[in-house]
Coordinates of C-alpha atoms and ligand atoms in Angstrom, one line a residue:
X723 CA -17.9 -28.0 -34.4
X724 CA -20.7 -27.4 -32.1
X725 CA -19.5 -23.4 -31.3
X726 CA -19.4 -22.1 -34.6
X727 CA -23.4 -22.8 -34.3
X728 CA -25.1 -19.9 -34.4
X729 CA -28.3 -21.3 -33.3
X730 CA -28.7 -24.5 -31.0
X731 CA -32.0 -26.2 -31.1
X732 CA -33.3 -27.8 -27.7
X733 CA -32.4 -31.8 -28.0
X734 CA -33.8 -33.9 -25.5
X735 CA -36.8 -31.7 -24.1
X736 CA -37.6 -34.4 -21.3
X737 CA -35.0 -35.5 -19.3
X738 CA -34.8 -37.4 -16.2
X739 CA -33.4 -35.9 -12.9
X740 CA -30.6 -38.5 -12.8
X741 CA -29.7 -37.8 -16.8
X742 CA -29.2 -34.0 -15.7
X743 CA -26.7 -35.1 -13.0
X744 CA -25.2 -37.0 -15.2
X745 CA -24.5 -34.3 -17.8
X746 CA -23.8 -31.8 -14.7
X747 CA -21.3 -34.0 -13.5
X748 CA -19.1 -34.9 -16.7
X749 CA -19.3 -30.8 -17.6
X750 CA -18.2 -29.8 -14.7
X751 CA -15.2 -32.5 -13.8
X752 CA -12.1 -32.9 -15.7
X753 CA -13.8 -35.7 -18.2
X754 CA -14.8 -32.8 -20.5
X755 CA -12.4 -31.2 -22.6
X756 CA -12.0 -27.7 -22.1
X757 CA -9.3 -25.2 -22.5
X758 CA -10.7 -22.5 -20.9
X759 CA -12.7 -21.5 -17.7
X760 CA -15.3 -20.1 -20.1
X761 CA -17.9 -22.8 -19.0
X762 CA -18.1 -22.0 -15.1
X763 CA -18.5 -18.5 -15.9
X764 CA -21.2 -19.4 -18.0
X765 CA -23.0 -21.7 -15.1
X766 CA -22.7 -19.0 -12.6
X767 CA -24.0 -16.2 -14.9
X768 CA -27.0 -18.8 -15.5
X769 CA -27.2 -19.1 -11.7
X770 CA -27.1 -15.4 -11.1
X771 CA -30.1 -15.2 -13.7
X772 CA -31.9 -18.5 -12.7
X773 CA -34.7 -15.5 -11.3
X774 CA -34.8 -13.2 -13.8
X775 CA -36.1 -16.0 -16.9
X776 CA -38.9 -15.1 -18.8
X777 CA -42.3 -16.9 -18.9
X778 CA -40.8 -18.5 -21.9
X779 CA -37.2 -19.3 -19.9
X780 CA -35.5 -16.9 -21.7
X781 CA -32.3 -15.0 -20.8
X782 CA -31.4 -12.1 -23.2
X783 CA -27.3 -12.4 -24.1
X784 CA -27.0 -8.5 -22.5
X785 CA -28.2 -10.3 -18.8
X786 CA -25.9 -13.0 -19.5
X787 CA -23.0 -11.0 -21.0
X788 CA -23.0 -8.4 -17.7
X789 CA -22.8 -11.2 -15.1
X790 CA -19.8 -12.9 -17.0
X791 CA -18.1 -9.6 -17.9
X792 CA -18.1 -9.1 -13.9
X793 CA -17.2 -11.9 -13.1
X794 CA -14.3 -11.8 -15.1
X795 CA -13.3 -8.3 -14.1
X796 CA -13.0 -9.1 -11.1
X797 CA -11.2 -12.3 -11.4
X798 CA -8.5 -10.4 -14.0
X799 CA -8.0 -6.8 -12.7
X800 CA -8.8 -7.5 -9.1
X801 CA -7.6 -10.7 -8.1
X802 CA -4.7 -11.1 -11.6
X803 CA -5.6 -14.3 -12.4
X804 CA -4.9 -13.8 -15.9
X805 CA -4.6 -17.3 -17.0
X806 CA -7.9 -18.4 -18.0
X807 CA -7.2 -20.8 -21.2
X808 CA -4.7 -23.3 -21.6
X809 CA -2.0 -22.2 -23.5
X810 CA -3.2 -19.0 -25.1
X811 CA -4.9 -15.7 -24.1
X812 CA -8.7 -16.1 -23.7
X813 CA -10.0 -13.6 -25.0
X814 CA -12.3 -11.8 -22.5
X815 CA -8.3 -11.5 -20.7
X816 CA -7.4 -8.9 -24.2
X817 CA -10.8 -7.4 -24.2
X818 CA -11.0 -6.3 -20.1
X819 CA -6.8 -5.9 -20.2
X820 CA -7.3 -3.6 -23.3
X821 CA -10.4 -1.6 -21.3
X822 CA -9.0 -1.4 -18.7
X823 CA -5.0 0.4 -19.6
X824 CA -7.2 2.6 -22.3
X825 CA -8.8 4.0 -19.2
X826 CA -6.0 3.6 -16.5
X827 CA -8.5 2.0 -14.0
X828 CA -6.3 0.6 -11.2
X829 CA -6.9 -3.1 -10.0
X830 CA -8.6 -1.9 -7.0
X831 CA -11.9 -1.2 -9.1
X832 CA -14.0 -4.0 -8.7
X833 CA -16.6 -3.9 -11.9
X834 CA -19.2 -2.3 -10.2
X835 CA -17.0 0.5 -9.4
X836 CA -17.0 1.4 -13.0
X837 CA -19.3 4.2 -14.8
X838 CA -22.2 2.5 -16.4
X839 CA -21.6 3.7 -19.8
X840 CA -17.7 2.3 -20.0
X841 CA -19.7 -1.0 -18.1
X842 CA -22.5 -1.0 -21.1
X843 CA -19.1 -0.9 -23.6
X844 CA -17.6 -3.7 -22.2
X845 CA -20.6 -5.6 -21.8
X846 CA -21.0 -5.7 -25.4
X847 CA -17.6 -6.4 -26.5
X848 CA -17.9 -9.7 -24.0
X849 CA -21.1 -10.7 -25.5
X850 CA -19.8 -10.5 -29.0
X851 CA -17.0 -13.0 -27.7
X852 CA -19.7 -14.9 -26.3
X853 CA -21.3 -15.3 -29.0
X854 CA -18.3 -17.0 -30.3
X855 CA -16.4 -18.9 -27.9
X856 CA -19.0 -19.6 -25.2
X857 CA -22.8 -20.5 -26.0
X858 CA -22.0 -23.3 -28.5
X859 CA -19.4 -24.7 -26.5
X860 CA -21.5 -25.7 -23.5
X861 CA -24.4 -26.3 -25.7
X862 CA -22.2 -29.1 -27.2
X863 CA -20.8 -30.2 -23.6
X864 CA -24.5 -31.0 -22.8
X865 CA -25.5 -32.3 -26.3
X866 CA -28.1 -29.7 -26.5
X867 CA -30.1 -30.5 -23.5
X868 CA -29.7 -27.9 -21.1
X869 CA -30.9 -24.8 -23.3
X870 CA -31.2 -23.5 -26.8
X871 CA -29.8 -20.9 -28.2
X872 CA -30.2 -17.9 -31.0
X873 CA -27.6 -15.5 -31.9
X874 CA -29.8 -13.4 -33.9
X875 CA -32.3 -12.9 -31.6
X876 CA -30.1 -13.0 -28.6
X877 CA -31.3 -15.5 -26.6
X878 CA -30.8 -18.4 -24.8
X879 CA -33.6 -20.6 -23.3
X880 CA -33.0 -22.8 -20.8
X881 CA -34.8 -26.3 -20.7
X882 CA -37.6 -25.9 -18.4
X883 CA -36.7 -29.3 -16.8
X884 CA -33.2 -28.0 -16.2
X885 CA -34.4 -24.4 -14.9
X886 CA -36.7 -26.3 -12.4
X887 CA -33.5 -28.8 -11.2
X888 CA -31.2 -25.6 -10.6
X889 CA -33.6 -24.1 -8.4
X890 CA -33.8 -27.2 -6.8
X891 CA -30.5 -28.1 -6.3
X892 CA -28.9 -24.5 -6.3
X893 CA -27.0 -24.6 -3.6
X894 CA -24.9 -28.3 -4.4
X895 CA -24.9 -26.9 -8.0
X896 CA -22.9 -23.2 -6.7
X897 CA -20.6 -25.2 -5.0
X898 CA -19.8 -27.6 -6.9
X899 CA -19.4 -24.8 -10.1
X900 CA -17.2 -23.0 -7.4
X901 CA -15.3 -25.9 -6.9
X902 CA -14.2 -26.8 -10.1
X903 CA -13.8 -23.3 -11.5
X904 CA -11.1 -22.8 -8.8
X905 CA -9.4 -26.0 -9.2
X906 CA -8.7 -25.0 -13.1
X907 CA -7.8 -21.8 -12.2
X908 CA -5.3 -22.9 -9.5
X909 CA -4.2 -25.4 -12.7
X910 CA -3.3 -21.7 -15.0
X911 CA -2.1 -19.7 -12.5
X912 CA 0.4 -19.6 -9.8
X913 CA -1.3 -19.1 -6.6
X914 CA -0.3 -20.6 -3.3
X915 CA -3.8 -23.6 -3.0
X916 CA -7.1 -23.8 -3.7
X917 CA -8.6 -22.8 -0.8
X918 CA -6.7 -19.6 -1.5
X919 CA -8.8 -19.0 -4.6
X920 CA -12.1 -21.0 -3.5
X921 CA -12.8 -17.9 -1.6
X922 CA -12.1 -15.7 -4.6
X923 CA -14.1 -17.3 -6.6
X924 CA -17.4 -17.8 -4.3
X925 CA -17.9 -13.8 -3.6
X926 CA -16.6 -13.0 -7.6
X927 CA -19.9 -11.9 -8.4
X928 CA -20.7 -9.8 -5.1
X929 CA -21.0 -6.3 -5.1
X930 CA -18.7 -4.6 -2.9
X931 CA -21.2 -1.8 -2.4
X932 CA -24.9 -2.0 -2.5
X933 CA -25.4 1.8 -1.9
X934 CA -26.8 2.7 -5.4
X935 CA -30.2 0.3 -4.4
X936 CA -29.8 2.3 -0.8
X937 CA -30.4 5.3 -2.6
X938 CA -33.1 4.0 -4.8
X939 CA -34.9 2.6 -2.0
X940 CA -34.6 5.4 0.2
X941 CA -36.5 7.3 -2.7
X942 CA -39.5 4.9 -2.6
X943 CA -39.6 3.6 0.6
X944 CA -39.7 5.2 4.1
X945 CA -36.4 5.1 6.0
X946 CA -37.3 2.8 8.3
X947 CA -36.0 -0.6 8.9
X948 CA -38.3 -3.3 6.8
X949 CA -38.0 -5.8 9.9
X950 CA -38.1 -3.7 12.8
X951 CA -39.8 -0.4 11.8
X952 CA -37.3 1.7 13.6
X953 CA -36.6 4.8 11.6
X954 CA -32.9 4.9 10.0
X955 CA -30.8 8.2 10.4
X956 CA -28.7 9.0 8.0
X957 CA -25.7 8.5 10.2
X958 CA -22.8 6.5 8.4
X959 CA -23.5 2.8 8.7
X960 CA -26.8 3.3 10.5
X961 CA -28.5 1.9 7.6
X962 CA -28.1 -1.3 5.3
X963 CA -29.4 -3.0 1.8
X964 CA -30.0 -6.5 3.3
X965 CA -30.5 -9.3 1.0
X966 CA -34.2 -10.8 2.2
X967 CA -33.4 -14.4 1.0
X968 CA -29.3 -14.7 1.6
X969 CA -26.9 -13.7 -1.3
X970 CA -25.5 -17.1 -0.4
X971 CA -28.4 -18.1 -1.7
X972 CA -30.0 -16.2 -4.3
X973 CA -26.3 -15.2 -5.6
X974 CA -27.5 -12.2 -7.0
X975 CA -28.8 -8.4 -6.1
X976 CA -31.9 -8.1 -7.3
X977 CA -33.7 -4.8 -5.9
X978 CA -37.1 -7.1 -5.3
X979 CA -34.7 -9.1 -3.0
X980 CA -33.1 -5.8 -1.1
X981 CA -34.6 -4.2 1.6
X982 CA -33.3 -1.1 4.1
X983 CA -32.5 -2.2 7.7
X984 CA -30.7 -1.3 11.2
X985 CA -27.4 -2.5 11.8
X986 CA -29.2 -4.6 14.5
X987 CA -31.5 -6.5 12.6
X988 CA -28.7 -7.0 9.8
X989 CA -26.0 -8.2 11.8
X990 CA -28.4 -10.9 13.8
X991 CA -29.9 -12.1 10.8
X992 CA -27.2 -12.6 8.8
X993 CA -27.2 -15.8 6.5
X994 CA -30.5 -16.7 7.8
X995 CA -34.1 -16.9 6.0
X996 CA -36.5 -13.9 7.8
X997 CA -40.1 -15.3 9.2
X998 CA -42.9 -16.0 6.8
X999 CA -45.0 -13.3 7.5
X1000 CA -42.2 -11.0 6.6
X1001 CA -42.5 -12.5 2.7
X1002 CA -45.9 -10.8 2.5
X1003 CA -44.7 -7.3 3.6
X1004 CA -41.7 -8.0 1.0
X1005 CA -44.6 -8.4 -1.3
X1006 CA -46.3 -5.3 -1.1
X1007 CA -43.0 -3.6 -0.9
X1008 CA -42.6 -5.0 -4.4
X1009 CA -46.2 -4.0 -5.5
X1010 CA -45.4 -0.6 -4.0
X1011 CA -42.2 -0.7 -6.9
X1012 CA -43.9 -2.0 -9.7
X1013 CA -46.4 1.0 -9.4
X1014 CA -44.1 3.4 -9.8
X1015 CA -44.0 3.2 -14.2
X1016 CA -43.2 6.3 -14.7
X1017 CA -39.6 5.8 -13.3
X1018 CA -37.6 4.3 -15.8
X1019 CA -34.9 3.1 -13.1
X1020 CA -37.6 1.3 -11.2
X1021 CA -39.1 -0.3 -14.1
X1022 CA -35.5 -1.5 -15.7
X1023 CA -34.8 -2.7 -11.9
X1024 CA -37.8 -4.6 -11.8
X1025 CA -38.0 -6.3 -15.2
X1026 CA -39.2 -9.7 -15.3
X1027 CA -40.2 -9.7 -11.0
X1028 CA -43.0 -12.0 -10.4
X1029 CA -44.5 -12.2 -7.4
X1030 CA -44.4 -16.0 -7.3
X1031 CA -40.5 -15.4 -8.1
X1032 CA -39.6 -14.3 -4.5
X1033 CA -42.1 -17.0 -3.1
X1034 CA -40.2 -19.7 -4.7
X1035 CA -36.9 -18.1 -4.0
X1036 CA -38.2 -18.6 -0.3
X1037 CA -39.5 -21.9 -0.5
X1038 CA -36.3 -23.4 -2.3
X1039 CA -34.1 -21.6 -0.2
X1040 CA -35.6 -23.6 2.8
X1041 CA -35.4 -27.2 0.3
X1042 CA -31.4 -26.5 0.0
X1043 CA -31.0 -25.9 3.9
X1044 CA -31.4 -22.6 4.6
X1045 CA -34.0 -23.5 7.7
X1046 CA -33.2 -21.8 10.5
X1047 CA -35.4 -19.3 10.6
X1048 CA -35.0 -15.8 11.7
X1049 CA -37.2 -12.5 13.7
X1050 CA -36.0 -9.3 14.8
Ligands
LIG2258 ZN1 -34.2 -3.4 12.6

């Protein structure tokens, strides 16, 4: 049984474009047995992470293990969809039900509501469950081909061939993870349709509050607004932590992807791509972080940015549609 593994080996190192769909295709749609929602969480905490790999493609389990813990959260204590397995309690549901009666936290806490060191304690009691019930389990799905995997050393490597297709197809690949996540939860649960929880499930992973990278970046950066220069008060809702390449996109809140700005320039931008030439001053912003090593919050917040990171980013946002082009 492929997830009592403890380490996976990469099978298949070269694959096709059309053998990846394939695989894609039979994981995510009802051919493959599954009898929990364990493998979507694990494709969106991939695609969350698809930008923070390693040269080597790594992802350490704690990356992994903190998007799929929130995601989770939020799908159990804020939306009570507590049926994620067929038949029997999954058991991230007892871990985050258990955490959260322990600490009375009411179902309006979204997980990034919660202090860091009761997140930290979570995190680790889902990445030990992981370790069990989730890793091999794909790994087996996709015959070893999409990544490898090493419990003792905590990592998982994704096939560079199947790194370099998710970036190219992100945006099918998000929707079509969406999709069948909320068609099996609609199966557990009792909710009125799908389109009821497709909505749930696409902004699971969002932050309802950016205003901890607000603070960071008002430390390091001028408060002025990175696309218009106009200087930010600090009246209430004067400024904002907008994503530079959309969190439609990028799925994620990276601080190298975060920037301050007006309310003008962040309500007419939107969920569109900013000019070119702003990608260079994004850049340097960036460089400007990196410098700071003596600040541990910086450096942790800016592990594994490359500059070619938010260049791709850009140019593959623009390959999966995101072309209309916006300037203050
Ligand atoms: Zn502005």
């Amino acid at each position: 049984m492929s997830h009592k593994l403890k380490v996976g080996e990469l099978r298949e190192a070269y694959l096709l474009e059309e053998d990846i769909w394939r695989v894609f295709t039979v994981v995510l749609s009802s051919k493959s047995a599954k009898s929990s929602t364990y493998k979507y969480a694990l494709m969106k905490s991939l695609i969350e992470n698809l930008y923070q790999v390693n040269e080597r493609h790594e992802l350490s389990y704690d990356q992994l293990a903190y998007s799929f813990t929130k995601i989770y959260w939020n799908l159990i204590v804020h939306h009570q969809l507590i049926n994620q397995n067929r038949g029997k309690i999954a058991r991230v549901v007892t871990i985050i039900k258990e955490v959260q009666d322990a600490n009375s936290i009411p179902p309006e806490f979204v997980f990034d509501k919660i202090d860091d060191a009761l997140q930290l304690k979570l995190v680790s009691k889902v990445k030990a469950t992981m370790k069990e019930n989730v890793y091999g389990a794909l790994y087996g799905d996709t015959r070893g081909s999409f990544y490898a995997f090493d419990h003792k050393k905590e990592t998982l490597t994704l096939n560079p061939k199947v790194h370099q297709f998710m970036l190219n197809y992100q945006r099918l690949i998000v929707n079509l993870t969406n999709y069948h996540m909320a068609a099996m939860i609609e199966q557990l649960n009792e909710v009125p349709s799908i389109n009821y929880l497709l909505g749930k499930v696409e902004s699971i992973a969002k932050r309802s509050s950016l205003s901890a990278f607000e603070r960071v970046l008002l430390t390091y950066s001028k408060a002025d607004c990175f696309y218009c220069q106009k200087t930010l008060t600090g009246v209430k809702r004067e400024t904002h932590v907008d994503h530079f390449i959309p969190w439609s996109f990028v799925q994620s809140d990276h601080i190298w992807n975060l920037v301050l700005s007006c309310n003008r320039c962040n309500t007419s931008k939107s969920d569109k791509l900013p000019e070119r030439a702003f990608l260079e001053y994004i850049i340097k912003r960036n460089h400007s972080l990196i410098e700071k090593k003596e600040d541990e919050t910086i450096t942790n917040l800016m592990k594994n940015y490359k500059q070619k990171k938010i260049v791709m980013l850009y140019d593959y946002s623009i390959k999966n549609g995101f072309d209309t082009i916006w300037s203050p």
